Amino acid sequence: MILPAVPERALTELGRTEGGPETLGLLVRDQHTRRLLLLRAVLDAAEAAGPAVCSAGARARLRDDWALLEEADRVERPGRVHRGPVSSVRAEGGYAGLHGDLGTRDDLGTRDGLGTYGERGTREDLGPRGDRRTRGAFGAYGDAGPPPHPAPHADPVACADPVVHADPAVRGAAEAVSALAVPPLSSVRALLLHPFVGPWARHCLSGLGTLPGPRTERDARELACGLAHFGALAAAAATRAGIAFAVRLTALDGVLTLPSLGALRTHTSRDTRVDVVHRRGRLTFRRAGAADVLVHLQTGVGAWSDATAWTPAHALPGLLPGSAPVPLDDLDPYRTARGGSRPHTLSGPVTLDDEERKHWLHAWSGTASELGLGGAQRLAEAVSLLRCLVPLSAPPGSLPGGRPGGSCSVTRREAFGAVLSSTPAGPTALAATLVHEIQHTKLAALTDMLTLHHAEGTARYFAPWRPDPRPYDGLLQGTYSHLALADFFQRRALSADRPADRDAAWAQHARYQEQVGAALPTLVGSGDLTEPGRRFVDQMVRVYERLAERPAPRGQAARAAAYVRAARALWTQRHAPAE
């Protein structure tokens, strides 16, 4: 893949932990392209896989699911008219590309965006789980007319019109977001570009045997789960587009999740077949030995039902007036890593109850104002890059006696736009979490486009915020996010009216500034930096020096310096090589 050019202005802005509309738009467009290419790779790998890996029936089902997605996209594209069932436009077979801005053959090396491949399976082919797509009473995928409500997943750019607002930070952020050079997304594109389609695609590629390492029995199970989830994704897209369909899906381990809508729980731990019918904004779920579950589409994220078996998806209001809601996703099966180990400081996913959801909403309701206190840039980048929040449980062993408590947060490189976090203590804590994690999002997206260093991955460097040695790239990521936090809290301290708020902000700034000062010499002194990497780190140094021109009060600065000295002494005692 040819890496896109990164303008010097973008490199400079990102090195300063900033990013104007053009720079953020560059990151978003590049990540969108990569996601679509990753999806194309899954489709190619499925066609190329032998029957022992992906059966003819599984490939046929995948083509049918793709056809449903393509028809949903056709209905939703502005100015396009739905002209009939999918079968009338699928005569050539294979995977036709979604229309419009997915690109041309020259852009992506494909035909019609994602290309046309293979031979089409019939609608009567059975998938590996015995799934059968049925015509039902509506034809293949009959047109049920327009959806009952506007599409809920409009891109933040399309929603965040410039508004007159008394808060200069909010006004500035709205203007920056409105200038972001990214085309609006239909709900179908939003589903395909949702953060967790990235992890889903990688699991499928692993199951198809295209990633390094031997294929295992677990890979086969992951592939079956992945193909089943793609069917649910297609059904969700068709529902949002208002297309009538009847389809058989699989509730994996007893749970059927329709992204952006909700989840059906069958009260069994086994894979269960579920027949799903959609017409005019109403979904009907039918399974053997259970009463039908009726679910009604609603404006925005989620769908409601009186049945206890249905859990609706939830979202938080947009950060800016008119901006898109932010899903609070505690349902997606790919929201956290499936299997394997995780850092001891990181907890697992949690399903929220009503009280916990209210706590999130309370913290979120003040987050935009708190971000704005750190400058319009922090609010603008959150609106531009944040695609969903995933609630985590409190980290284990963070309170005396090993009890869970404290907080933790993380981003996933393969899930661009997602921030995973334990329940925030309040708006200030949530704003700081977003500042921290969105820097990781920005830097990960930049390093997809540009090589900043050639350092090896050995964990051997001191990072004042971690008890363990870090590799060079991890040190760069951590220093970058802490530099943004130092800037954020200094701005808050300088603008705070209440002495208690001002003192708390200066204390936070002083610690982050001292930590960055301890890590920067290692970054600057590395001979592994590339030329762009050198310019990037030089900009970080300039920000650090600018912040130092307005230092924290002497008491906070002294305590921060003592903290970092103690952290270095303890780290050296634990990890320094024996003489």
Coordinates of C-alpha atoms in Angstrom, one line a residue:
M1 CA 0.0 0.0 0.0
I2 CA 1.3 3.5 -0.9
L3 CA 1.4 5.6 2.2
P4 CA -0.3 9.0 1.7
A5 CA 1.9 12.1 2.0
V6 CA 1.8 13.9 5.4
P7 CA 2.1 17.7 4.8
E8 CA 4.7 19.5 7.0
R9 CA 2.0 21.6 8.5
A10 CA 0.1 18.5 9.7
L11 CA 3.3 17.0 11.2
T12 CA 4.0 20.3 13.0
E13 CA 0.5 20.6 14.4
L14 CA 0.4 17.0 15.6
G15 CA 3.9 17.3 17.1
R16 CA 2.4 20.1 19.2
T17 CA -0.4 17.8 20.3
E18 CA -2.8 19.9 18.2
G19 CA -4.4 19.4 14.8
G20 CA -6.5 21.8 12.7
P21 CA -9.5 20.8 10.6
E22 CA -7.3 19.8 7.6
T23 CA -5.0 17.7 9.7
L24 CA -7.7 15.9 11.6
G25 CA -9.6 15.3 8.3
L26 CA -6.4 13.8 6.9
L27 CA -6.2 11.3 9.7
V28 CA -9.9 10.4 9.5
R29 CA -9.9 9.9 5.7
D30 CA -6.8 7.7 5.8
Q31 CA -8.3 5.6 8.6
H32 CA -11.5 5.2 6.6
T33 CA -9.6 4.1 3.5
R34 CA -7.6 1.6 5.6
R35 CA -10.8 0.2 7.1
L36 CA -12.4 -0.3 3.7
L37 CA -9.2 -2.0 2.4
L38 CA -9.3 -4.3 5.5
L39 CA -12.8 -5.2 4.7
R40 CA -11.8 -5.9 1.1
A41 CA -9.1 -8.2 2.4
V42 CA -11.6 -10.2 4.3
L43 CA -13.8 -10.7 1.2
D44 CA -10.7 -11.6 -0.9
A45 CA -9.4 -14.0 1.7
A46 CA -12.8 -15.7 2.0
E47 CA -12.9 -16.2 -1.8
A48 CA -9.4 -17.6 -1.8
A49 CA -9.8 -19.9 1.2
G50 CA -10.1 -23.6 0.6
P51 CA -13.3 -25.4 1.4
A52 CA -11.8 -26.8 4.6
V53 CA -11.5 -23.2 5.8
C54 CA -14.5 -21.5 4.3
S55 CA -17.1 -23.6 2.7
A56 CA -19.0 -22.7 -0.5
G57 CA -22.1 -22.2 1.6
A58 CA -20.2 -19.8 3.9
R59 CA -18.9 -17.8 0.9
A60 CA -22.4 -17.7 -0.6
R61 CA -23.8 -16.4 2.6
L62 CA -21.1 -13.8 2.8
R63 CA -22.0 -12.6 -0.7
D64 CA -25.6 -12.4 0.2
D65 CA -24.8 -10.3 3.3
W66 CA -22.7 -8.0 1.3
A67 CA -25.5 -7.7 -1.2
L68 CA -27.8 -6.6 1.6
L69 CA -25.3 -4.0 2.7
E70 CA -24.8 -2.7 -0.8
E71 CA -28.6 -2.3 -1.3
A72 CA -28.9 -0.5 2.1
D73 CA -26.1 1.9 1.0
R74 CA -27.9 2.4 -2.4
V75 CA -31.1 3.4 -0.6
E76 CA -29.3 5.8 1.8
R77 CA -27.0 7.6 -0.6
P78 CA -28.3 11.2 -1.1
G79 CA -30.1 11.5 -4.4
R80 CA -30.3 7.8 -5.1
V81 CA -33.6 6.0 -5.6
H82 CA -34.3 2.5 -4.6
R83 CA -35.3 0.7 -7.8
G84 CA -36.1 -2.8 -6.6
P85 CA -34.9 -5.8 -4.6
V86 CA -31.3 -6.7 -4.4
S87 CA -31.6 -9.7 -6.7
S88 CA -32.5 -7.3 -9.6
V89 CA -29.1 -5.6 -9.3
R90 CA -27.0 -8.7 -8.4
A91 CA -27.2 -10.6 -11.6
E92 CA -23.4 -10.5 -12.2
G93 CA -22.6 -12.1 -8.9
G94 CA -19.8 -11.6 -6.4
Y95 CA -19.3 -8.5 -4.2
A96 CA -20.2 -5.3 -5.9
G97 CA -18.6 -2.2 -4.4
L98 CA -20.6 0.2 -2.4
H99 CA -21.3 3.3 -4.4
G100 CA -19.8 6.8 -4.2
D101 CA -16.9 7.8 -2.0
L102 CA -15.3 4.4 -1.4
G103 CA -13.1 5.2 -4.4
T104 CA -12.5 4.0 -7.9
R105 CA -10.3 1.3 -9.3
D106 CA -7.4 3.7 -9.3
D107 CA -8.0 4.8 -5.7
L108 CA -8.3 1.3 -4.2
G109 CA -7.2 -1.1 -6.9
T110 CA -10.7 -2.4 -7.1
R111 CA -13.7 -2.2 -9.3
D112 CA -16.6 0.0 -8.1
G113 CA -14.8 0.7 -4.8
L114 CA -14.4 -2.7 -3.2
G115 CA -14.5 -4.8 -6.4
T116 CA -16.5 -7.7 -7.9
Y117 CA -15.2 -11.1 -7.3
G118 CA -16.1 -14.8 -7.5
E119 CA -19.3 -16.6 -8.4
R120 CA -22.5 -15.9 -6.7
G121 CA -24.1 -18.5 -4.5
T122 CA -27.8 -19.0 -4.6
R123 CA -30.1 -17.9 -1.9
E124 CA -30.9 -21.5 -1.0
D125 CA -27.3 -22.3 -0.1
L126 CA -26.8 -23.2 3.6
G127 CA -24.0 -21.6 5.6
P128 CA -21.8 -23.5 8.0
R129 CA -24.3 -22.9 10.8
G130 CA -27.3 -24.1 8.8
D131 CA -28.3 -20.5 8.2
R132 CA -30.7 -19.9 5.3
R133 CA -31.6 -16.5 3.9
T134 CA -35.3 -16.5 3.1
R135 CA -37.4 -14.4 0.8
G136 CA -40.2 -14.3 3.3
A137 CA -43.4 -12.3 2.3
F138 CA -41.5 -9.3 1.0
G139 CA -39.5 -10.7 -2.0
A140 CA -35.8 -11.1 -1.8
Y141 CA -35.2 -7.8 0.0
G142 CA -38.3 -5.8 -0.8
D143 CA -38.5 -2.0 -0.4
A144 CA -40.4 -1.2 2.7
G145 CA -40.3 2.5 2.0
P146 CA -38.3 5.1 3.9
P147 CA -37.2 4.5 7.5
P148 CA -39.5 5.8 10.2
H149 CA -36.8 8.3 11.5
P150 CA -33.8 10.1 10.1
A151 CA -30.6 8.1 9.9
P152 CA -29.0 8.3 13.4
H153 CA -25.4 8.0 12.4
A154 CA -24.7 11.2 10.5
D155 CA -21.1 12.0 10.7
P156 CA -20.1 14.7 13.3
V157 CA -19.1 16.9 10.5
A158 CA -22.6 16.9 9.0
C159 CA -24.2 17.5 12.3
A160 CA -21.9 20.1 13.9
D161 CA -22.9 23.2 12.1
P162 CA -21.3 26.5 13.2
V163 CA -23.5 27.8 16.0
V164 CA -23.6 31.0 17.9
H165 CA -22.6 30.1 21.4
A166 CA -21.6 32.2 24.4
D167 CA -18.6 30.0 25.3
P168 CA -15.7 30.9 22.9
A169 CA -14.3 27.4 23.2
V170 CA -17.5 25.8 22.2
R171 CA -17.9 28.3 19.4
G172 CA -14.4 27.7 18.2
A173 CA -14.7 23.9 18.4
A174 CA -17.9 24.0 16.4
E175 CA -16.3 26.1 13.7
A176 CA -13.3 23.8 13.5
V177 CA -15.4 20.7 13.3
S178 CA -17.6 22.2 10.6
A179 CA -14.4 22.9 8.5
L180 CA -13.3 19.2 8.8
A181 CA -12.7 18.0 5.2
V182 CA -14.5 14.6 5.6
P183 CA -17.7 13.8 3.6
P184 CA -20.8 13.0 5.6
L185 CA -21.5 9.3 6.3
S186 CA -24.7 7.4 5.7
S187 CA -25.7 5.1 8.5
V188 CA -24.4 2.1 6.4
R189 CA -21.0 3.7 6.0
A190 CA -21.0 4.6 9.7
L191 CA -21.6 0.9 10.5
L192 CA -18.8 -0.2 8.2
L193 CA -16.4 2.4 9.6
H194 CA -17.4 1.8 13.2
P195 CA -14.4 1.2 15.4
F196 CA -15.1 -2.4 16.1
V197 CA -15.4 -3.5 12.5
G198 CA -11.6 -3.3 12.6
P199 CA -11.1 -5.9 15.3
W200 CA -13.8 -8.0 13.7
A201 CA -12.0 -8.0 10.4
R202 CA -8.7 -9.0 12.0
H203 CA -10.4 -11.9 13.7
C204 CA -11.8 -13.0 10.4
L205 CA -8.5 -12.8 8.7
S206 CA -6.9 -14.8 11.4
G207 CA -9.6 -17.5 11.0
L208 CA -9.1 -17.5 7.3
G209 CA -5.4 -18.2 7.8
T210 CA -4.0 -15.0 6.3
L211 CA -2.2 -13.7 9.4
P212 CA 1.2 -15.1 10.6
G213 CA 1.2 -18.3 12.6
P214 CA -0.5 -21.7 12.3
R215 CA -4.3 -21.8 12.1
T216 CA -5.9 -23.2 15.3
E217 CA -9.2 -24.6 16.3
R218 CA -9.9 -21.3 18.0
D219 CA -9.3 -19.6 14.7
A220 CA -12.0 -21.8 13.1
R221 CA -14.4 -20.8 15.9
E222 CA -13.5 -17.1 15.5
L223 CA -14.2 -17.3 11.8
A224 CA -17.6 -18.8 12.4
C225 CA -18.4 -16.1 14.9
G226 CA -17.1 -13.4 12.5
L227 CA -19.2 -14.5 9.6
A228 CA -22.3 -14.7 11.8
H229 CA -21.6 -11.2 13.1
F230 CA -21.3 -9.9 9.6
G231 CA -24.8 -11.1 8.9
A232 CA -26.0 -9.2 11.9
L233 CA -24.1 -6.1 10.7
A234 CA -25.8 -6.3 7.3
A235 CA -29.2 -6.8 9.0
A236 CA -28.7 -3.7 11.1
A237 CA -27.7 -1.6 8.1
A238 CA -30.7 -2.8 6.2
T239 CA -32.9 -1.9 9.1
R240 CA -31.5 1.6 9.3
A241 CA -32.1 2.0 5.6
G242 CA -35.7 0.9 5.9
I243 CA -35.3 -2.2 3.7
A244 CA -37.7 -5.1 4.4
F245 CA -36.0 -8.5 4.8
A246 CA -36.3 -11.9 6.3
V247 CA -33.1 -13.6 7.4
R248 CA -31.8 -16.3 9.7
L249 CA -29.0 -15.2 12.0
T250 CA -27.1 -16.9 14.8
A251 CA -27.1 -15.8 18.4
L252 CA -23.5 -16.6 19.4
D253 CA -23.3 -18.1 22.8
G254 CA -27.0 -17.2 23.1
V255 CA -26.6 -13.5 22.3
L256 CA -27.5 -11.8 19.0
T257 CA -26.1 -8.3 18.7
L258 CA -27.3 -5.9 16.0
P259 CA -24.8 -3.0 16.0
S260 CA -26.3 0.4 16.8
L261 CA -29.7 -1.3 17.6
G262 CA -29.3 -3.6 20.6
A263 CA -28.9 -7.3 21.6
L264 CA -31.3 -10.2 21.9
R265 CA -30.5 -12.6 24.8
T266 CA -31.9 -16.1 24.4
H267 CA -31.1 -17.2 27.9
T268 CA -29.0 -20.1 26.8
S269 CA -25.2 -20.3 26.4
R270 CA -25.4 -22.2 23.1
D271 CA -25.4 -20.8 19.6
T272 CA -29.0 -20.4 18.6
R273 CA -30.7 -19.8 15.3
V274 CA -32.9 -16.7 15.2
D275 CA -35.2 -15.7 12.3
V276 CA -35.3 -12.0 12.0
V277 CA -37.9 -10.1 9.9
H278 CA -37.9 -6.4 9.4
R279 CA -40.7 -4.2 7.9
R280 CA -41.5 -0.5 8.3
G281 CA -39.3 0.1 11.4
R282 CA -40.3 -3.0 13.3
L283 CA -38.1 -6.1 13.8
T284 CA -39.5 -9.4 14.8
F285 CA -37.2 -12.1 16.3
R286 CA -38.5 -15.7 16.2
R287 CA -36.8 -18.7 17.7
A288 CA -37.9 -22.2 18.5
G289 CA -39.7 -22.6 21.8
A290 CA -39.9 -18.9 22.7
A291 CA -42.4 -16.1 22.1
D292 CA -41.7 -13.6 19.3
V293 CA -39.8 -10.5 20.4
L294 CA -40.9 -7.2 18.7
V295 CA -38.5 -4.4 18.5
H296 CA -39.2 -0.9 17.3
L297 CA -36.7 1.4 15.6
Q298 CA -36.2 4.8 17.2
T299 CA -34.5 8.0 16.3
G300 CA -30.8 7.9 17.1
V301 CA -28.9 4.9 18.5
G302 CA -31.0 2.1 19.8
A303 CA -34.3 0.4 19.4
W304 CA -36.9 -0.3 22.1
S305 CA -39.0 -3.3 23.1
D306 CA -41.2 -4.3 26.0
A307 CA -39.5 -7.8 26.0
T308 CA -36.9 -8.4 28.7
A309 CA -34.9 -10.4 26.3
W310 CA -34.0 -7.3 24.3
T311 CA -31.3 -4.8 25.5
P312 CA -31.3 -1.6 23.5
A313 CA -28.1 0.2 22.5
H314 CA -27.5 3.5 24.2
A315 CA -25.7 6.7 23.3
L316 CA -24.7 9.9 25.0
P317 CA -25.7 13.3 23.5
G318 CA -23.3 15.0 21.1
L319 CA -20.6 17.1 22.7
L320 CA -21.5 20.1 20.6
P321 CA -25.0 21.5 19.8
G322 CA -26.1 19.5 16.7
S323 CA -23.2 17.1 16.8
A324 CA -23.7 13.3 16.5
P325 CA -24.5 11.2 19.6
V326 CA -21.6 9.1 21.0
P327 CA -22.5 5.5 21.5
L328 CA -21.9 4.2 25.0
D329 CA -21.3 0.7 23.8
D330 CA -21.6 -2.1 26.3
L331 CA -22.9 -4.7 23.8
D332 CA -20.6 -5.1 20.8
P333 CA -18.8 -8.5 21.0
Y334 CA -15.7 -7.0 19.6
R335 CA -15.5 -4.0 21.9
T336 CA -12.5 -5.6 23.8
A337 CA -9.9 -8.1 22.8
R338 CA -11.4 -11.6 22.5
G339 CA -9.2 -14.0 24.4
G340 CA -5.6 -13.6 25.3
S341 CA -4.1 -11.7 28.2
R342 CA -4.5 -8.0 29.1
P343 CA -2.3 -5.6 31.2
H344 CA -2.8 -6.1 34.9
T345 CA -3.9 -2.4 35.2
L346 CA -6.7 -2.9 32.7
S347 CA -10.1 -4.3 33.6
G348 CA -12.7 -6.0 31.4
P349 CA -15.9 -4.8 29.8
V350 CA -19.0 -4.3 31.8
T351 CA -22.7 -4.2 30.9
L352 CA -24.2 -1.1 32.6
D353 CA -27.4 -1.0 34.6
D354 CA -29.6 2.1 34.7
E355 CA -27.9 3.6 37.7
E356 CA -24.4 3.2 36.2
R357 CA -25.7 4.6 32.9
K358 CA -27.0 7.7 34.7
H359 CA -23.6 8.2 36.3
W360 CA -22.0 8.2 32.9
L361 CA -24.6 10.7 31.6
H362 CA -23.9 12.9 34.6
A363 CA -20.2 12.9 34.0
W364 CA -20.7 13.4 30.2
S365 CA -23.1 16.3 30.6
G366 CA -20.2 18.5 31.9
T367 CA -17.4 17.1 29.7
A368 CA -17.7 19.6 26.8
S369 CA -17.4 22.5 29.2
E370 CA -14.4 20.9 30.9
L371 CA -12.7 20.2 27.6
G372 CA -13.3 23.8 26.6
L373 CA -11.5 25.0 29.6
G374 CA -8.4 23.4 28.1
G375 CA -8.9 25.2 24.8
A376 CA -11.2 24.8 21.8
Q377 CA -8.7 22.4 20.2
R378 CA -9.3 19.7 22.9
L379 CA -13.1 19.9 22.4
A380 CA -12.7 20.0 18.6
E381 CA -10.5 16.9 18.4
A382 CA -12.9 15.0 20.7
V383 CA -15.9 15.8 18.5
S384 CA -13.9 14.9 15.4
L385 CA -12.2 11.7 16.4
L386 CA -14.3 10.1 19.2
R387 CA -16.7 7.5 17.7
C388 CA -17.7 5.6 20.8
L389 CA -17.1 5.0 24.5
V390 CA -16.8 1.5 26.0
P391 CA -17.5 1.1 29.7
L392 CA -15.0 -1.0 31.7
S393 CA -15.2 -2.2 35.2
A394 CA -12.9 -0.7 37.9
P395 CA -9.3 -2.0 37.6
P396 CA -8.6 -5.0 39.9
G397 CA -6.5 -4.5 43.0
S398 CA -6.4 -0.7 42.8
L399 CA -7.7 -0.2 46.3
P400 CA -6.3 -1.6 49.6
G401 CA -7.0 -5.3 50.1
G402 CA -7.1 -5.9 46.3
R403 CA -10.5 -4.5 46.0
P404 CA -11.4 -3.0 42.6
G405 CA -11.5 0.8 42.4
G406 CA -9.6 3.7 40.9
S407 CA -9.8 4.1 37.1
C408 CA -8.4 2.9 33.9
S409 CA -8.7 3.7 30.2
V410 CA -7.2 2.6 26.9
T411 CA -7.5 2.9 23.1
R412 CA -7.1 0.1 20.6
R413 CA -5.0 0.7 17.5
E414 CA -7.2 -1.5 15.4
A415 CA -10.4 0.3 16.6
F416 CA -9.9 3.9 15.5
G417 CA -12.2 6.3 17.3
A418 CA -13.0 4.1 20.4
V419 CA -12.1 5.0 23.9
L420 CA -12.5 2.3 26.6
S421 CA -12.8 3.6 30.2
S422 CA -13.9 2.7 33.6
T423 CA -16.7 4.8 35.1
P424 CA -15.4 8.4 35.4
A425 CA -15.5 10.1 38.7
G426 CA -16.9 13.2 37.1
P427 CA -16.7 15.6 34.1
T428 CA -13.2 16.7 34.8
A429 CA -11.9 13.2 35.0
L430 CA -13.7 12.2 31.9
A431 CA -12.4 15.2 30.0
A432 CA -8.8 14.4 31.1
T433 CA -9.4 10.8 30.0
L434 CA -10.5 11.9 26.5
V435 CA -7.5 14.3 26.2
H436 CA -5.2 11.5 27.1
E437 CA -6.7 8.7 24.9
I438 CA -7.3 10.9 21.9
Q439 CA -3.6 11.7 21.7
H440 CA -3.0 8.0 21.4
T441 CA -5.6 7.9 18.6
K442 CA -3.9 10.7 16.8
L443 CA -0.4 9.4 17.1
A444 CA -1.4 5.8 16.1
A445 CA -3.2 7.2 13.0
L446 CA -0.1 9.3 12.1
T447 CA 2.3 6.3 12.5
D448 CA 0.1 4.4 10.1
M449 CA 0.9 7.0 7.6
L450 CA 4.5 7.8 8.5
T451 CA 7.5 6.1 10.1
L452 CA 8.8 8.2 13.1
H453 CA 11.5 5.8 14.3
H454 CA 13.2 2.5 13.7
A455 CA 13.7 1.6 17.3
E456 CA 13.4 -2.0 18.3
G457 CA 10.7 -3.2 20.6
T458 CA 12.7 -4.1 23.6
A459 CA 11.1 -2.7 26.8
R460 CA 14.0 -1.0 28.6
Y461 CA 13.2 2.7 29.1
F462 CA 12.0 4.5 32.3
A463 CA 8.6 6.1 32.0
P464 CA 7.6 8.0 35.2
W465 CA 4.0 7.0 34.9
R466 CA 4.7 3.3 34.7
P467 CA 6.3 0.8 37.1
D468 CA 7.6 -1.4 34.2
P469 CA 10.2 -0.7 31.5
R470 CA 8.8 0.6 28.2
P471 CA 9.8 0.2 24.6
Y472 CA 10.8 3.3 22.7
D473 CA 7.4 3.5 20.9
G474 CA 5.5 3.1 24.2
L475 CA 7.6 5.9 25.7
L476 CA 6.9 8.1 22.8
Q477 CA 3.1 7.4 23.0
G478 CA 3.0 8.0 26.8
T479 CA 5.1 11.2 26.6
Y480 CA 2.9 12.6 23.9
S481 CA -0.3 12.0 25.8
H482 CA 1.2 13.4 29.0
L483 CA 2.4 16.5 27.2
A484 CA -1.2 17.2 26.1
L485 CA -2.4 16.7 29.6
A486 CA 0.2 19.1 30.9
D487 CA -1.1 21.7 28.4
F488 CA -4.7 20.9 29.2
F489 CA -4.3 21.4 33.0
Q490 CA -2.1 24.5 32.6
R491 CA -4.9 26.2 30.6
R492 CA -7.4 25.1 33.2
A493 CA -5.3 26.5 36.0
L494 CA -4.8 29.9 34.2
S495 CA -8.6 30.2 33.6
A496 CA -10.0 28.9 36.8
D497 CA -11.9 31.3 39.1
R498 CA -12.1 29.2 42.2
P499 CA -8.9 28.8 44.2
A500 CA -9.5 25.2 44.9
D501 CA -10.0 24.4 41.1
R502 CA -6.9 26.4 40.3
D503 CA -4.7 24.6 42.9
A504 CA -5.9 21.2 41.7
A505 CA -5.2 22.1 38.1
W506 CA -1.7 23.4 38.9
A507 CA -0.9 20.2 40.8
Q508 CA -2.0 18.0 37.9
H509 CA 0.0 20.2 35.4
A510 CA 3.1 20.1 37.6
R511 CA 3.1 16.4 37.8
Y512 CA 2.6 15.9 34.0
Q513 CA 5.1 18.5 33.1
E514 CA 7.7 16.9 35.4
Q515 CA 7.0 13.5 34.0
V516 CA 7.4 14.8 30.4
G517 CA 10.6 16.5 31.3
A518 CA 12.0 13.2 32.6
A519 CA 11.1 11.3 29.4
L520 CA 12.0 13.8 26.7
P521 CA 15.8 13.5 26.9
T522 CA 15.5 9.8 26.0
L523 CA 13.3 10.5 23.0
V524 CA 15.4 13.4 21.8
G525 CA 18.7 11.5 22.2
S526 CA 17.7 8.5 20.2
G527 CA 19.5 7.8 17.0
D528 CA 16.6 5.7 15.8
L529 CA 14.4 8.7 14.9
T530 CA 13.7 9.2 11.2
E531 CA 13.9 12.8 9.8
P532 CA 10.1 13.3 10.2
G533 CA 10.3 11.7 13.6
R534 CA 13.0 14.2 14.6
R535 CA 10.9 17.1 13.5
F536 CA 7.9 15.7 15.4
V537 CA 9.8 15.3 18.7
D538 CA 11.4 18.7 18.2
Q539 CA 7.8 20.2 18.2
M540 CA 7.1 18.3 21.4
V541 CA 10.1 19.9 23.0
R542 CA 8.9 23.3 21.9
V543 CA 5.6 22.8 23.6
Y544 CA 7.3 21.6 26.8
E545 CA 9.5 24.7 26.8
R546 CA 6.4 27.0 26.2
L547 CA 4.6 25.4 29.1
A548 CA 7.7 25.9 31.3
E549 CA 7.5 29.7 30.7
R550 CA 4.4 29.8 33.0
P551 CA 5.4 27.3 35.8
A552 CA 3.2 25.9 38.5
P553 CA 3.5 27.5 42.0
R554 CA 6.6 26.5 43.8
G555 CA 4.9 24.1 46.2
Q556 CA 3.2 22.1 43.5
A557 CA 6.3 22.0 41.4
A558 CA 8.4 20.8 44.3
R559 CA 6.0 18.0 45.1
A560 CA 5.9 16.9 41.4
A561 CA 9.7 16.8 41.2
A562 CA 9.9 14.7 44.4
Y563 CA 7.3 12.3 43.0
V564 CA 9.3 11.8 39.8
R565 CA 12.6 11.4 41.7
A566 CA 11.0 8.7 43.9
A567 CA 9.5 6.9 40.9
R568 CA 12.9 6.9 39.2
A569 CA 14.7 5.6 42.3
L570 CA 12.2 2.8 42.7
W571 CA 12.3 1.9 39.0
T572 CA 16.1 1.8 39.1
Q573 CA 16.1 -0.4 42.1
R574 CA 13.7 -2.9 40.4
H575 CA 15.0 -2.9 36.9
A576 CA 18.6 -1.6 36.7
P577 CA 21.0 -4.4 35.5
A578 CA 23.1 -5.9 38.3
E579 CA 26.7 -4.8 38.3

